[in-house]
Amino acid sequence: MLDKHQGARLANLWDDGKAAGMTEPEKLLYRSNLLGSDKRITNYGGGNTSAEVMEKDPLTGEIVEVLWVKGSGGDVGTIKMDGFSTLYMDKLRALKGIYRGVEFEDEMVGYLPHCTFNLNPRAASIDTPLHAYVPKPHVDHMHPDAIIAIAASKNSRELTSKIFGDEIGWLPWKRPGYELGLWLEKFCQENPDARGVVLESHGLFTWGDTAKEAYETTIEIINRAIAWFETENTGPAFGGRSKPVLAAADRAAIAKKLMPVIRGLISAGESKVGHFDDSQAVLDFVTSTSLEPLAALGTSCPDHFLRTKIRPLVVDFDPAQPDVGNTLAGLPEAIATYRADYAAYYERCKRADSPAMRDPNAVVYLVPGVGMITFAKDKATARISAEFYVNAINVMRGASGVSTYVGLPEQEAFDIEYWLLEEAKLQRMPKPKSLAGRIALVTGGAGGIGKATANRLMQEGACVVLADIDETALEAAQTELSTRYGKDFVRSVNMNVTSEAAVESGFGDALLAFGGLDILVSNAGLATSAAVEDTTLALWNKNMDILATGYFLVSREAFRIFRNQKAGGNVVFVASKNGLAASPGASAYCTAKAAEIHLARCLALEGASAQIRVNVVNPDAVLRGSKIWTGEWKEQRAAAYKMDVDELEAHYRERSMLKLSVFPEDIAEAIYFLASDMSAKSTGNIVNVDAGNAQSFTR
Ligand SMILES: [Zn+2]
């Protein structure tokens, strides 16, 4: 990713060769994707692009003017053709006749669907009138850091004219909506030669007669702002450094300690997932003299604000005398104070028809000398919130370097956060999945049962850390799952479960990746077979190490995290039918599996008072996809039954009471049940998934 600091200019990426054969809508898509590909031009989901295109009306056959504009909820960087809404321009113009004034501007959103061209199902966004009423065919609206730095400066009007002269105008802060569309139109009529306009506390509008001209104007104007900051903003960032930066390993170590504790304190209403960012932009800010005063001002651009809340929480931590114990002890009070402040802000600003107060917890946690931690309902949202706050940091850096930075006025911020149109958008969101916001670690995660389990949990919205010793299989599993569910949801760690150090560091990586842990699936295993007189001590110890000690080590680590996090916890052991049923020629394996089951019972007893549940799934003969059921073990079992290895699956099926084969997905289903709230009142249980085997009936 490109460095987001001022310095590097934006490149003009327009390629005439590529654009030559494109239709106007295709050129709009091309331009949008180019602009959205750089976070310095606009943040994720922020900004809009549009083009007015002459099209044949499907009803009358006449050629009519159609506005193509990014639809509601889209992102210009990743938008595809179906992300644009299309509206009749003459109908959009006719809306002016029924507009009742600024107090009623929200009702205009309800009229937009009446303007739809060609039954396009993509909902039009609130920004549509802003694009429709600029009397130019191609319009870009971006949220560039360098422009918002001007827009969020106390003297932004003066700075705009100083940098751009008459080419770029300036409009005072106005919440995006119908009225702002009319303001833009008036501005263009009064300033026919202007190429764009800076919106105070918000962003940039630019336009052109062709798609290429609009694109190049946008890039040129942002580059001029970047260049201006290069010459004007030459002092130390944020007034200079007042705190040391800890070394990378120490920063990570502190974050691992803070994240689960914060998570436990803010996850009462919904489970949250964390993200840690210690990029240079963040470190410059969290070590500066201006950290506290600037953080208290909150963000400026409404997009930044919606994603990062009214203001971040600055964690009380002194990197000059690092004492994380003190910080941890102070967190409950710091978070309670933040919540009380948020509730007071809600009470101060609420209106008669405001929606009820939402989650009062902070999204952004700034740790001096360490970095930034963000928490949200899922990993993507937490990561994107961090990206937004980095945009806000860049804005504050620019504005405070050349002027006085001004955040959005509190009432304006509130009116956007609790905007009824925003509330309606939230209400339309799909219901969260059953494991949304939950974090699971699966040992043996690259194998048959492990991967099927990760898949099942991710299907339900969980984030999963795959732990395995097989690097190649681990990489393949991570690629497969991230392709299916998105990169944000899965991480992998190399973990030998018999190594105390490896277990500790693997769980640490999981904490840094997602901010906590809710579910441990202990599944890593092996199987051996030998008559007792032929069982070497090494073979005996190997079974004990991986199956008994390995399960102990990962459980101990999970318990430590659960107790710090104070939000309950869930452990599922994948044991075996052989943990209950004795089997000839496999005493080491059977005994170690029995140890697992008894360990689970002990842990269920110990964990109950902390709402930590521990349960066991007992599979039998899950051959497909298994790494255990390859090579030696398979041959040994086949030899024991005097049959060919290919006949084993049928053999086990016929041996079962239900005459069914057991697959990894069957085990994963039972694990999901025990890991989810469906089994909230079960602990210390064993679920057999073995197609029926009287020997392993629990008693
Ligand atoms: Zn905007």
XYZ file of C-alpha atoms and ligand atoms in Angstrom:
700
model
C 0.000 0.000 0.000
C 1.101 3.515 -0.736
C 2.363 5.633 2.085
C -0.441 7.909 3.092
C 1.809 10.711 4.191
C 1.926 13.895 2.255
C 4.760 13.767 -0.173
C 3.985 11.322 -2.912
C 1.861 12.903 -5.650
C -1.024 11.061 -7.211
C -0.263 9.533 -10.591
C -2.535 10.124 -13.566
C -3.558 6.546 -14.363
C -5.921 7.326 -17.248
C -5.089 5.138 -20.257
C -6.516 6.416 -23.559
C -5.968 3.030 -25.151
C -8.105 1.333 -22.534
C -10.791 4.000 -22.602
C -11.004 4.175 -26.400
C -13.624 1.501 -26.960
C -15.670 2.207 -23.865
C -19.251 3.460 -23.668
C -19.896 6.435 -21.370
C -21.142 4.239 -18.494
C -18.038 2.065 -18.938
C -15.829 5.157 -18.780
C -17.625 6.197 -15.589
C -16.905 2.790 -14.093
C -13.267 2.980 -15.234
C -12.810 6.451 -13.725
C -14.521 5.453 -10.471
C -12.311 2.402 -9.971
C -9.172 4.446 -10.726
C -10.137 7.097 -8.184
C -11.142 4.600 -5.503
C -7.940 2.594 -5.865
C -6.025 5.127 -3.728
C -7.166 5.819 -0.160
C -5.596 9.289 -0.350
C -8.224 10.198 -2.959
C -11.191 8.818 -1.090
C -11.865 6.517 1.834
C -13.658 3.173 1.561
C -17.300 3.748 0.612
C -16.742 7.512 0.495
C -17.356 9.870 -2.376
C -19.475 9.562 -5.489
C -19.046 9.741 -9.237
C -21.586 10.445 -11.969
C -22.077 10.892 -15.689
C -25.000 12.185 -17.713
C -25.568 9.901 -20.666
C -28.005 10.110 -23.582
C -29.979 6.868 -23.746
C -32.955 5.410 -25.571
C -36.038 5.361 -23.394
C -37.319 1.772 -23.229
C -40.945 3.002 -23.217
C -41.006 5.738 -25.845
C -37.913 4.992 -27.884
C -36.911 8.640 -27.502
C -33.370 9.667 -26.656
C -33.386 10.985 -23.084
C -30.817 12.334 -20.630
C -29.966 9.813 -17.899
C -27.879 10.361 -14.769
C -25.621 7.444 -13.896
C -24.494 7.880 -10.279
C -23.007 5.606 -7.628
C -25.895 3.969 -5.810
C -26.539 3.787 -2.086
C -23.910 1.997 0.007
C -21.389 1.499 -2.800
C -17.619 1.992 -2.901
C -16.095 3.698 -5.955
C -12.936 1.597 -5.746
C -14.735 -1.735 -6.057
C -17.993 -0.727 -7.732
C -19.200 -2.712 -10.737
C -21.673 -1.637 -13.399
C -24.668 -2.772 -11.331
C -23.546 -0.483 -8.475
C -24.751 2.622 -10.297
C -28.297 3.868 -10.126
C -29.796 5.429 -13.261
C -32.324 8.261 -13.179
C -34.173 10.444 -15.694
C -32.629 13.920 -15.581
C -35.893 15.650 -16.521
C -37.639 14.012 -13.568
C -34.790 14.917 -11.216
C -35.134 18.533 -12.378
C -38.911 18.341 -11.867
C -38.334 17.531 -8.179
C -37.487 21.190 -7.624
C -41.178 21.951 -8.122
C -42.254 19.890 -5.130
C -39.380 20.796 -2.764
C -40.847 22.384 0.382
C -37.618 23.759 1.821
C -34.680 22.691 3.928
C -36.699 21.427 6.911
C -38.286 18.906 4.560
C -35.212 17.934 2.557
C -35.198 14.345 3.882
C -38.578 13.640 2.240
C -36.955 14.221 -1.177
C -35.131 10.891 -0.776
C -38.530 9.213 -1.048
C -39.082 10.740 -4.489
C -35.841 9.473 -5.999
C -37.243 6.003 -6.850
C -39.870 7.767 -9.004
C -37.055 9.045 -11.200
C -35.592 5.575 -11.897
C -34.640 4.885 -15.501
C -35.039 1.404 -16.995
C -36.263 -0.285 -13.747
C -32.722 -0.243 -12.326
C -33.055 -1.901 -8.880
C -29.977 -0.112 -7.428
C -31.269 2.382 -4.824
C -30.226 6.000 -5.426
C -28.062 7.547 -2.716
C -28.687 10.676 -0.657
C -25.918 12.340 -2.725
C -27.890 12.031 -6.003
C -29.139 15.675 -6.077
C -25.553 16.893 -5.497
C -24.575 15.277 -8.789
C -27.792 15.962 -10.664
C -27.784 19.717 -10.161
C -24.152 20.454 -11.063
C -24.660 21.610 -14.676
C -21.777 19.522 -16.007
C -22.026 16.027 -17.489
C -19.245 14.412 -15.410
C -18.962 15.037 -11.680
C -16.589 13.602 -9.054
C -17.118 13.955 -5.331
C -14.106 12.744 -3.337
C -12.886 12.774 0.279
C -9.144 13.375 -0.275
C -7.057 13.706 2.902
C -5.210 16.765 1.536
C -8.451 18.568 0.620
C -10.232 17.706 3.878
C -7.171 19.051 5.701
C -8.003 22.396 4.048
C -11.732 21.935 4.591
C -11.195 21.202 8.312
C -8.941 24.215 8.903
C -10.368 27.143 10.814
C -9.724 29.489 7.856
C -10.619 26.972 5.164
C -12.297 29.511 2.893
C -9.210 31.723 2.893
C -6.875 28.746 2.351
C -8.995 27.475 -0.555
C -8.785 30.779 -2.362
C -5.079 31.123 -1.558
C -4.275 27.730 -3.063
C -6.726 27.576 -5.966
C -7.720 31.177 -6.746
C -11.038 31.319 -8.618
C -10.674 27.849 -10.075
C -12.037 26.132 -6.990
C -14.843 27.657 -4.944
C -15.834 27.097 -1.328
C -19.160 26.318 0.359
C -19.762 26.334 4.117
C -20.589 23.115 5.986
C -23.934 21.663 5.032
C -25.108 18.118 5.672
C -25.274 16.260 2.318
C -28.835 16.268 1.008
C -31.246 18.003 -1.333
C -30.445 21.527 -0.139
C -26.722 21.084 -0.723
C -27.556 19.997 -4.293
C -29.286 23.326 -4.849
C -26.324 25.182 -3.301
C -23.987 23.479 -5.743
C -26.205 24.394 -8.691
C -26.311 28.031 -7.583
C -22.554 28.060 -7.132
C -22.015 26.749 -10.669
C -24.440 29.262 -12.157
C -22.675 32.131 -10.410
C -19.180 30.803 -11.169
C -19.382 29.300 -14.658
C -15.594 29.041 -14.984
C -14.970 27.210 -11.698
C -13.644 23.649 -11.995
C -14.801 22.527 -8.603
C -15.629 23.438 -5.037
C -14.342 22.616 -1.558
C -17.091 21.731 0.927
C -16.195 22.884 4.437
C -15.511 20.013 6.892
C -16.312 17.532 4.146
C -14.519 17.168 0.814
C -14.245 18.090 -2.842
C -16.472 18.390 -5.913
C -14.880 18.606 -9.361
C -16.389 18.315 -12.831
C -15.678 18.205 -16.539
C -17.151 17.904 -20.016
C -15.691 14.428 -20.506
C -14.928 11.519 -18.194
C -11.215 12.012 -18.772
C -11.372 15.733 -18.049
C -13.261 15.138 -14.800
C -10.749 12.502 -13.709
C -7.718 14.616 -14.583
C -9.159 17.675 -12.862
C -9.737 15.662 -9.678
C -6.163 14.357 -9.675
C -4.710 17.774 -10.549
C -6.606 19.610 -7.811
C -5.674 17.057 -5.129
C -2.028 17.146 -6.259
C -2.025 20.914 -5.959
C -3.217 20.609 -2.376
C -0.564 17.959 -1.657
C 2.137 20.190 -3.165
C 0.949 23.175 -1.165
C 1.172 21.216 2.089
C 4.660 20.077 1.100
C 5.886 23.662 1.059
C 3.747 25.077 3.869
C 3.542 22.268 6.423
C 7.234 21.841 7.150
C 7.241 21.817 10.964
C 7.276 18.606 13.015
C 4.087 16.525 12.749
C 1.464 17.421 15.347
C 3.704 19.979 17.029
C 6.467 17.491 17.773
C 7.036 14.259 19.661
C 6.538 14.142 23.414
C 6.497 10.376 24.004
C 8.828 7.570 22.875
C 7.810 4.905 20.355
C 8.177 1.394 21.724
C 9.948 -1.253 19.613
C 7.686 -3.243 17.262
C 7.765 -6.407 19.387
C 6.923 -4.437 22.542
C 4.060 -2.660 20.779
C 2.609 -6.002 19.747
C 3.071 -7.406 23.253
C 1.178 -4.467 24.796
C -1.601 -4.697 22.208
C -2.042 -8.431 22.921
C -2.535 -7.650 26.601
C -4.911 -4.734 26.101
C -7.124 -6.072 23.325
C -8.888 -8.979 25.085
C -9.491 -6.883 28.204
C -10.988 -4.004 26.219
C -13.001 -6.493 24.208
C -14.460 -8.069 27.336
C -15.428 -4.671 28.684
C -17.266 -3.563 25.511
C -18.804 -6.785 24.213
C -21.816 -7.038 26.521
C -24.309 -6.034 23.813
C -22.637 -7.747 20.865
C -19.368 -9.622 20.397
C -16.758 -7.432 18.792
C -13.666 -8.068 16.703
C -10.498 -6.011 16.984
C -7.839 -4.610 14.700
C -4.378 -3.294 15.585
C -2.585 -0.640 13.536
C 0.872 0.680 14.355
C 1.671 2.211 10.981
C 3.920 5.273 10.899
C 1.023 7.731 10.481
C -0.563 6.363 13.651
C 2.708 6.316 15.608
C 3.432 9.936 14.682
C 0.078 10.872 16.168
C 0.124 8.741 19.334
C 3.563 10.004 20.341
C 2.848 13.689 19.701
C 2.214 16.584 22.035
C -1.130 17.155 20.304
C -2.518 13.643 20.854
C -4.926 14.442 23.683
C -6.181 17.849 22.499
C -6.638 16.768 18.860
C -8.235 13.417 19.728
C -10.762 15.250 21.909
C -11.920 17.315 18.913
C -13.162 14.268 17.019
C -13.115 13.863 13.249
C -14.286 16.224 10.578
C -15.557 14.576 7.384
C -18.970 12.983 8.144
C -17.791 9.691 6.654
C -14.815 9.563 9.016
C -17.079 10.443 11.880
C -19.742 7.805 11.212
C -17.127 5.071 11.188
C -15.094 6.179 14.194
C -17.698 7.652 16.597
C -17.730 11.120 18.124
C -14.155 10.747 19.399
C -11.533 8.096 20.204
C -10.575 6.919 23.677
C -6.977 7.761 24.555
C -5.744 4.889 26.745
C -3.825 5.904 29.858
C -0.420 4.385 29.106
C 2.975 5.996 29.501
C 5.492 4.581 27.003
C 8.295 6.318 28.913
C 7.534 4.171 31.958
C 5.572 1.273 30.517
C 3.446 -0.418 33.174
C 0.690 -2.286 31.398
C -0.629 -3.642 34.718
C -1.583 -0.152 35.787
C -3.205 0.511 32.428
C -5.222 -2.715 32.582
C -6.397 -1.891 36.096
C -7.582 1.517 34.938
C -9.448 0.306 31.832
C -12.832 -0.478 33.436
C -13.114 3.062 34.760
C -11.806 4.668 31.555
C -14.340 2.760 29.476
C -17.187 3.503 31.906
C -16.291 7.206 31.722
C -16.300 7.115 27.919
C -19.745 5.509 27.961
C -21.060 8.110 30.410
C -19.680 10.918 28.230
C -21.287 9.376 25.184
C -24.640 9.110 26.967
C -24.324 12.766 28.007
C -23.612 13.737 24.367
C -26.705 11.800 23.308
C -28.844 13.534 25.946
C -27.474 16.974 25.028
C -28.073 16.627 21.316
C -31.092 14.335 20.942
C -34.228 15.569 19.211
C -37.851 14.593 19.755
C -37.756 11.953 17.011
C -34.160 10.710 17.459
C -33.647 6.934 17.405
C -32.703 5.311 20.744
C -29.069 5.611 21.862
C -26.811 3.069 20.148
C -23.764 1.268 21.559
C -22.018 3.903 23.735
C -18.560 2.273 23.534
C -15.620 3.791 21.683
C -14.579 2.341 18.329
C -11.026 3.754 18.332
C -8.529 3.275 21.203
C -5.285 5.240 20.908
C -2.377 3.902 22.938
C 0.535 6.356 23.363
C 3.780 4.954 21.965
C 2.041 1.750 20.851
C -0.584 2.374 18.155
C -4.298 2.223 17.529
C -6.786 -0.494 18.407
C -10.253 -0.504 16.823
C -13.231 -2.692 17.682
C -16.395 -3.284 15.637
C -19.035 -5.911 14.983
C -16.781 -7.740 12.523
C -13.177 -7.695 11.357
C -13.802 -5.843 8.095
C -15.624 -3.056 9.924
C -12.866 -2.824 12.547
C -10.184 -2.673 9.832
C -12.096 -0.092 7.806
C -12.707 2.011 10.935
C -8.939 2.030 11.452
C -8.416 3.121 7.834
C -10.895 5.938 8.378
C -9.122 7.097 11.492
C -5.819 7.089 9.588
C -7.555 9.381 7.063
C -8.636 11.553 9.991
C -5.067 11.578 11.359
C -3.759 12.711 7.957
C -6.376 15.458 7.920
C -5.477 16.641 11.444
C -1.792 16.532 10.574
C -2.329 18.786 7.561
C -4.824 21.166 9.147
C -2.967 21.579 12.442
C 0.284 22.158 10.563
C -0.989 25.162 8.606
C -3.935 26.403 10.646
C -6.170 25.346 13.519
C -7.923 22.025 13.063
C -11.707 22.143 13.542
C -13.816 19.033 14.135
C -17.438 18.765 13.086
C -19.680 20.769 15.483
C -21.211 18.406 18.049
C -24.849 18.945 17.066
C -24.037 18.458 13.365
C -22.159 15.281 14.232
C -25.111 14.040 16.265
C -27.599 14.883 13.526
C -25.612 12.755 11.110
C -25.080 9.871 13.538
C -28.767 9.757 14.472
C -30.128 10.883 11.088
C -33.412 9.090 10.502
C -32.249 8.148 6.996
C -29.118 6.592 8.524
C -31.271 4.730 11.062
C -33.464 3.394 8.242
C -30.300 2.105 6.544
C -29.258 0.316 9.760
C -32.719 -1.183 10.138
C -32.479 -2.625 6.627
C -29.241 -4.468 7.457
C -29.571 -8.256 7.585
C -29.786 -9.863 11.031
C -26.294 -10.855 12.268
C -25.327 -14.508 11.885
C -25.260 -16.763 14.943
C -21.476 -16.512 15.453
C -21.008 -12.930 14.211
C -18.208 -11.247 16.141
C -17.004 -14.547 17.671
C -13.385 -15.591 17.381
C -12.360 -19.238 17.172
C -9.019 -21.026 17.134
C -8.991 -24.512 15.595
C -5.970 -26.755 16.102
C -5.293 -29.213 13.322
C -7.100 -26.562 11.307
C -5.631 -27.585 7.972
C -6.822 -31.212 8.216
C -10.164 -32.795 7.310
C -12.193 -32.201 10.478
C -10.328 -28.983 11.323
C -10.963 -27.339 7.974
C -14.588 -28.499 7.847
C -15.033 -27.015 11.333
C -13.446 -23.708 10.351
C -15.722 -23.633 7.320
C -18.834 -24.316 9.422
C -17.963 -21.638 11.998
C -17.149 -19.098 9.291
C -20.443 -19.850 7.568
C -22.010 -18.570 10.781
C -19.951 -15.383 10.766
C -17.070 -16.363 13.086
C -13.464 -15.281 12.571
C -11.162 -18.293 12.615
C -7.487 -18.814 13.344
C -6.271 -22.052 11.780
C -3.458 -23.624 13.800
C -1.454 -26.467 12.296
C 2.100 -27.739 11.894
C 1.684 -28.512 8.201
C 2.704 -25.221 6.513
C 1.672 -26.243 3.013
C -1.739 -27.529 4.027
C -2.197 -24.486 6.262
C -1.563 -22.099 3.402
C -3.923 -23.994 1.116
C -6.675 -24.036 3.754
C -6.316 -20.326 4.441
C -6.454 -19.513 0.738
C -9.527 -21.694 0.260
C -11.407 -20.191 3.206
C -10.418 -16.593 2.516
C -11.570 -16.968 -1.082
C -14.924 -18.231 0.181
C -15.517 -15.866 3.117
C -13.141 -12.936 2.608
C -9.599 -12.282 3.796
C -10.723 -10.507 6.937
C -12.230 -13.623 8.481
C -9.313 -16.060 8.559
C -5.726 -16.170 9.772
C -3.326 -19.044 10.246
C -0.577 -19.783 12.726
C 2.047 -22.475 12.712
C 1.518 -24.254 16.008
C 3.038 -27.398 17.442
C 0.585 -28.140 20.255
C 3.211 -30.028 22.263
C 5.403 -26.933 22.583
C 4.534 -24.598 25.427
C 6.240 -21.672 23.666
C 4.593 -22.358 20.305
C 1.152 -22.544 21.893
C 1.684 -19.307 23.770
C 2.920 -17.460 20.696
C 0.187 -18.887 18.436
C -2.561 -17.695 20.787
C -0.762 -14.346 21.008
C -0.895 -14.029 17.219
C -4.605 -14.808 17.343
C -5.147 -12.033 19.890
C -3.262 -9.554 17.755
C -5.199 -10.615 14.651
C -8.708 -10.437 16.095
C -8.471 -8.950 19.592
C -9.700 -11.883 21.667
C -10.948 -15.458 21.738
C -14.350 -17.086 22.288
C -13.999 -20.613 20.990
C -11.190 -23.163 21.123
C -11.602 -26.317 19.058
C -8.849 -28.698 20.144
C -8.575 -31.126 17.288
C -4.908 -31.650 16.364
C -4.201 -35.337 16.544
C -2.604 -38.471 15.309
C -3.327 -42.154 15.563
C -1.031 -45.114 16.056
C -1.538 -48.779 16.358
C 0.619 -51.439 18.029
C 0.217 -54.331 20.394
C 1.150 -53.313 23.913
C 4.300 -55.460 23.949
C 5.424 -53.704 20.752
C 4.544 -50.179 21.910
C 7.803 -48.314 22.401
C 8.088 -45.669 25.066
C 8.590 -43.165 22.255
C 5.290 -44.178 20.643
C 3.482 -44.050 23.991
C 4.925 -40.585 24.713
C 4.060 -39.322 21.249
C 0.387 -40.139 21.790
C 0.452 -38.621 25.251
C 2.303 -35.510 24.043
C -0.024 -34.641 21.202
C -3.355 -35.901 22.501
C -3.184 -35.414 26.254
C -0.495 -32.763 26.822
C -1.353 -30.913 23.596
C -5.014 -30.615 24.619
C -3.915 -29.471 28.074
C -1.561 -26.773 26.737
C -4.057 -25.211 24.329
C -6.849 -25.357 26.914
C -4.668 -23.713 29.539
C -3.833 -20.873 27.160
C -7.495 -20.442 26.177
C -8.557 -20.438 29.846
C -5.999 -17.716 30.622
C -7.383 -15.558 27.823
C -11.007 -16.279 28.763
C -10.372 -15.261 32.362
C -8.704 -11.984 31.289
C -11.425 -11.256 28.791
C -14.209 -11.940 31.313
C -16.747 -12.829 28.643
C -17.128 -16.578 29.177
C -15.594 -19.011 26.724
C -16.118 -22.196 24.864
C -13.902 -25.243 24.444
C -14.738 -28.193 22.232
C -12.493 -31.242 22.256
C -12.445 -33.557 19.302
C -11.762 -36.860 21.075
C -12.661 -40.292 19.732
C -14.941 -43.230 20.173
C -11.775 -44.887 21.426
C -11.691 -42.567 24.399
C -14.697 -44.502 25.704
C -14.418 -47.842 23.954
C -11.316 -49.974 24.365
C -9.826 -51.216 21.155
C -7.207 -53.958 20.742
C -3.782 -53.022 19.433
C -4.058 -49.276 20.123
C -3.545 -48.882 23.862
C -1.416 -45.737 23.658
C -3.949 -43.982 21.412
C -7.017 -45.113 23.366
C -5.500 -44.152 26.718
C -4.480 -40.699 25.515
C -7.969 -40.159 24.077
C -9.491 -41.189 27.420
C -7.223 -38.630 29.106
C -8.622 -35.956 26.801
C -12.178 -36.788 27.749
C -11.423 -36.710 31.454
C -9.500 -33.449 31.045
C -12.605 -31.973 29.419
C -14.722 -32.980 32.420
C -12.244 -31.423 34.860
C -12.138 -28.218 32.818
C -15.919 -28.064 32.567
C -16.012 -28.130 36.358
C -13.320 -25.484 36.711
C -14.635 -23.156 34.025
C -18.329 -23.152 34.891
C -18.193 -20.292 37.386
C -16.599 -18.120 34.686
C -19.180 -19.183 32.066
C -16.563 -21.258 30.278
C -18.157 -24.337 28.743
C -16.202 -27.448 27.807
C -17.666 -30.259 25.731
C -16.473 -33.199 23.685
C -17.330 -34.541 20.253
C -16.436 -38.185 19.668
C -16.020 -39.049 16.019
C -15.370 -42.513 14.721
C -13.726 -43.510 11.463
C -13.834 -40.203 9.653
C -11.640 -41.220 6.751
C -12.364 -38.597 4.120
C -10.002 -35.614 4.092
C -8.220 -36.863 7.195
C -4.465 -36.603 7.515
C -4.534 -39.249 10.250
C -6.192 -41.735 7.964
C -3.376 -41.817 5.486
C -0.347 -43.999 5.219
C 0.636 -46.213 8.078
C -2.431 -46.016 10.299
C -4.784 -46.813 7.425
C -2.620 -49.748 6.393
C -2.354 -50.955 9.986
C -6.123 -50.828 10.476
C -6.688 -52.581 7.142
C -4.166 -55.242 8.117
C -5.829 -55.671 11.514
C -9.148 -56.344 9.775
C -7.423 -58.388 7.053
C -8.721 -56.261 4.183
C -7.643 -53.846 1.478
C -7.320 -50.151 2.461
C -10.015 -49.261 -0.087
C -12.473 -51.478 1.746
C -12.065 -49.662 5.064
C -14.751 -47.016 4.548
C -17.351 -49.641 3.672
C -16.170 -51.756 6.602
C -16.714 -48.988 9.116
C -20.066 -48.082 7.582
C -21.305 -51.645 7.888
C -19.959 -51.911 11.424
C -21.990 -48.871 12.593
C -25.502 -49.254 13.957
C -26.970 -46.781 11.474
C -24.957 -48.191 8.535
C -23.698 -44.727 7.609
C -20.296 -43.257 6.840
C -19.193 -40.357 9.044
C -17.756 -37.309 7.245
C -15.771 -34.281 8.501
C -18.863 -32.102 7.924
C -20.831 -34.281 10.377
C -18.266 -33.675 13.096
C -18.146 -29.959 12.230
C -21.912 -29.731 12.687
C -21.695 -31.134 16.227
C -18.792 -28.797 17.022
C -20.795 -25.839 15.742
C -23.708 -26.857 17.972
C -21.471 -27.030 21.051
C -19.630 -23.812 20.141
C -22.817 -21.833 19.586
C -25.443 -20.437 21.931
C -27.773 -23.250 20.876
C -26.017 -25.313 23.534
C -25.641 -22.404 25.974
C -26.791 -24.597 28.867
C -24.579 -27.597 28.178
C -21.165 -28.292 29.622
C -19.227 -31.442 30.461
C -21.030 -33.343 27.712
C -19.978 -35.849 25.108
C -21.660 -35.974 21.715
C -20.933 -39.134 19.764
C -20.908 -38.682 16.015
C -20.093 -42.234 15.018
C -23.181 -43.487 13.183
C -24.025 -45.497 16.311
C -21.724 -47.692 18.322
C -23.089 -49.439 21.431
C -19.629 -49.735 22.949
C -19.308 -45.967 23.196
C -22.711 -45.242 24.699
C -22.072 -42.870 27.571
C -23.131 -43.992 30.971
Zn -19.020 13.165 0.861
